Amino acid sequence: VQLQASGGGLVQAGGSLRLSCAASGGTASTYSMSWFRQAPGKEREFVAGFFRRANNAQYKDSVKGRFTVSRDNAKNMVYLQMNSLTPEDTAVYYCAADARLILSSMRDFRQYNYWGQGTQVTVSS
């Protein structure tokens, strides 16, 4: 499956952005699909995502209540709506997919075989 992420940009603290991830070459609903982010000098970290075929999403604690991940299986799309952004959210955001990872590994970026190219999100104070 190929992934194409888009929607990043520069926003002031308190603002919102919506990231999109388009999947092609596969059926998104059969993959676990997640958003990760990586800030300079830091390890890539899980932000939010869906385990394959699951309807409920998982979130990093610090984004709960601010970020919402959604998927449109008919369009093979996954979205990340980000509200109340803070400078600590500044990072390159990646969408990732994998068909075989187990639920307990969902937050481990090393378990994902497919990655989008990343989109920069910069939040100014």
CSV table of C-alpha atoms in Angstrom, one decimal:
chain,number,residue,atom,x,y,z
A,1,VAL,CA,0.0,0.0,0.0
A,2,GLN,CA,1.2,3.5,-0.8
A,3,LEU,CA,0.4,6.4,1.6
A,4,GLN,CA,0.3,10.1,0.8
A,5,ALA,CA,0.0,12.5,3.7
A,6,SER,CA,-1.0,16.2,3.3
A,7,GLY,CA,-2.4,19.1,5.2
A,8,GLY,CA,0.5,20.3,7.4
A,9,GLY,CA,1.4,23.9,7.7
A,10,LEU,CA,2.1,26.8,10.1
A,11,VAL,CA,-0.5,27.7,12.6
A,12,GLN,CA,-0.6,29.8,15.8
A,13,ALA,CA,-1.1,28.3,19.2
A,14,GLY,CA,-4.7,27.4,19.8
A,15,GLY,CA,-5.3,26.9,16.1
A,16,SER,CA,-6.4,23.9,14.1
A,17,LEU,CA,-5.2,21.8,11.2
A,18,ARG,CA,-6.5,18.7,9.5
A,19,LEU,CA,-4.1,16.1,8.1
A,20,SER,CA,-5.1,13.7,5.4
A,21,CYS,CA,-3.6,10.4,4.5
A,22,ALA,CA,-4.6,8.8,1.2
A,23,ALA,CA,-4.0,5.1,0.8
A,24,SER,CA,-3.7,3.4,-2.6
A,25,GLY,CA,-2.8,-0.1,-3.7
A,26,GLY,CA,-4.7,-1.7,-0.8
A,27,THR,CA,-7.9,-1.6,1.2
A,28,ALA,CA,-7.3,0.8,4.2
A,29,SER,CA,-9.8,-1.0,6.4
A,30,THR,CA,-7.7,-4.2,6.4
A,31,TYR,CA,-4.7,-2.3,7.7
A,32,SER,CA,-3.9,-0.8,11.0
A,33,MET,CA,-3.5,2.8,10.2
A,34,SER,CA,-1.9,5.4,12.5
A,35,TRP,CA,-0.4,8.8,12.7
A,36,PHE,CA,3.1,9.3,14.2
A,37,ARG,CA,5.1,12.4,14.7
A,38,GLN,CA,8.8,13.2,15.0
A,39,ALA,CA,10.2,16.4,16.4
A,40,PRO,CA,13.9,17.3,15.9
A,41,GLY,CA,16.1,15.3,18.1
A,42,LYS,CA,13.3,13.1,19.3
A,43,GLU,CA,12.1,9.6,18.6
A,44,ARG,CA,9.1,9.1,16.4
A,45,GLU,CA,6.0,8.7,18.6
A,46,PHE,CA,2.5,7.4,18.2
A,47,VAL,CA,-0.2,10.0,18.0
A,48,ALA,CA,-3.4,8.3,17.1
A,49,GLY,CA,-4.7,5.4,15.0
A,50,PHE,CA,-7.0,2.5,14.3
A,51,PHE,CA,-6.2,-1.1,14.7
A,52,ARG,CA,-7.3,-2.9,11.6
A,53,ARG,CA,-11.0,-3.3,11.2
A,54,ALA,CA,-11.6,-1.7,14.6
A,55,ASN,CA,-14.0,1.2,15.0
A,56,ASN,CA,-12.5,2.7,18.1
A,57,ALA,CA,-9.3,4.7,17.9
A,58,GLN,CA,-6.3,5.0,20.2
A,59,TYR,CA,-4.6,8.2,21.2
A,60,LYS,CA,-1.5,9.4,22.8
A,61,ASP,CA,-2.5,10.8,26.2
A,62,SER,CA,-1.3,14.3,25.5
A,63,VAL,CA,-3.6,14.7,22.5
A,64,LYS,CA,-6.7,13.2,23.9
A,65,GLY,CA,-9.6,15.7,23.7
A,66,ARG,CA,-7.7,17.8,21.2
A,67,PHE,CA,-7.0,15.5,18.3
A,68,THR,CA,-9.5,13.2,16.5
A,69,VAL,CA,-8.5,10.5,14.1
A,70,SER,CA,-11.1,9.3,11.6
A,71,ARG,CA,-11.2,7.0,8.6
A,72,ASP,CA,-13.3,6.9,5.4
A,73,ASN,CA,-13.0,3.3,4.2
A,74,ALA,CA,-14.9,4.1,1.0
A,75,LYS,CA,-12.3,6.7,0.0
A,76,ASN,CA,-9.3,4.8,1.6
A,77,MET,CA,-8.6,7.9,3.6
A,78,VAL,CA,-7.5,8.5,7.2
A,79,TYR,CA,-7.7,12.0,8.8
A,80,LEU,CA,-6.2,13.7,11.8
A,81,GLN,CA,-8.2,16.7,13.1
A,82,MET,CA,-5.9,18.7,15.4
A,83,ASN,CA,-7.4,21.4,17.6
A,84,SER,CA,-6.0,23.6,20.3
A,85,LEU,CA,-2.5,23.1,19.0
A,86,THR,CA,0.4,24.0,21.1
A,87,PRO,CA,4.1,24.6,20.2
A,88,GLU,CA,4.8,21.1,21.6
A,89,ASP,CA,2.8,19.6,18.8
A,90,THR,CA,5.4,20.9,16.3
A,91,ALA,CA,6.8,18.0,14.4
A,92,VAL,CA,6.8,16.1,11.1
A,93,TYR,CA,3.6,14.0,11.0
A,94,TYR,CA,3.6,10.7,9.3
A,95,CYS,CA,0.8,8.3,8.4
A,96,ALA,CA,1.7,4.6,8.7
A,97,ALA,CA,0.0,1.3,7.9
A,98,ASP,CA,0.5,-2.3,8.5
A,99,ALA,CA,-1.6,-5.4,7.9
A,100,ARG,CA,0.0,-7.7,10.4
A,101,LEU,CA,0.9,-5.9,13.5
A,102,ILE,CA,-0.7,-7.1,16.7
A,103,LEU,CA,-2.7,-4.8,18.9
A,104,SER,CA,-0.1,-4.5,21.6
A,105,SER,CA,2.4,-3.3,19.1
A,106,MET,CA,0.2,-0.6,17.6
A,107,ARG,CA,2.1,2.3,19.2
A,108,ASP,CA,5.5,1.0,18.1
A,109,PHE,CA,6.6,2.8,14.9
A,110,ARG,CA,9.1,-0.1,14.2
A,111,GLN,CA,6.2,-2.5,13.6
A,112,TYR,CA,4.8,-0.5,10.6
A,113,ASN,CA,5.9,-1.4,7.1
A,114,TYR,CA,4.3,1.3,5.1
A,115,TRP,CA,4.9,5.1,5.6
A,116,GLY,CA,3.8,8.3,4.0
A,117,GLN,CA,6.3,11.0,3.2
A,118,GLY,CA,5.6,13.2,6.2
A,119,THR,CA,4.0,16.6,6.5
A,120,GLN,CA,5.4,19.4,8.6
A,121,VAL,CA,3.3,20.9,11.3
A,122,THR,CA,4.6,24.0,13.0
A,123,VAL,CA,2.8,25.7,15.8
A,124,SER,CA,4.0,29.2,16.7
A,125,SER,CA,3.6,30.7,20.2
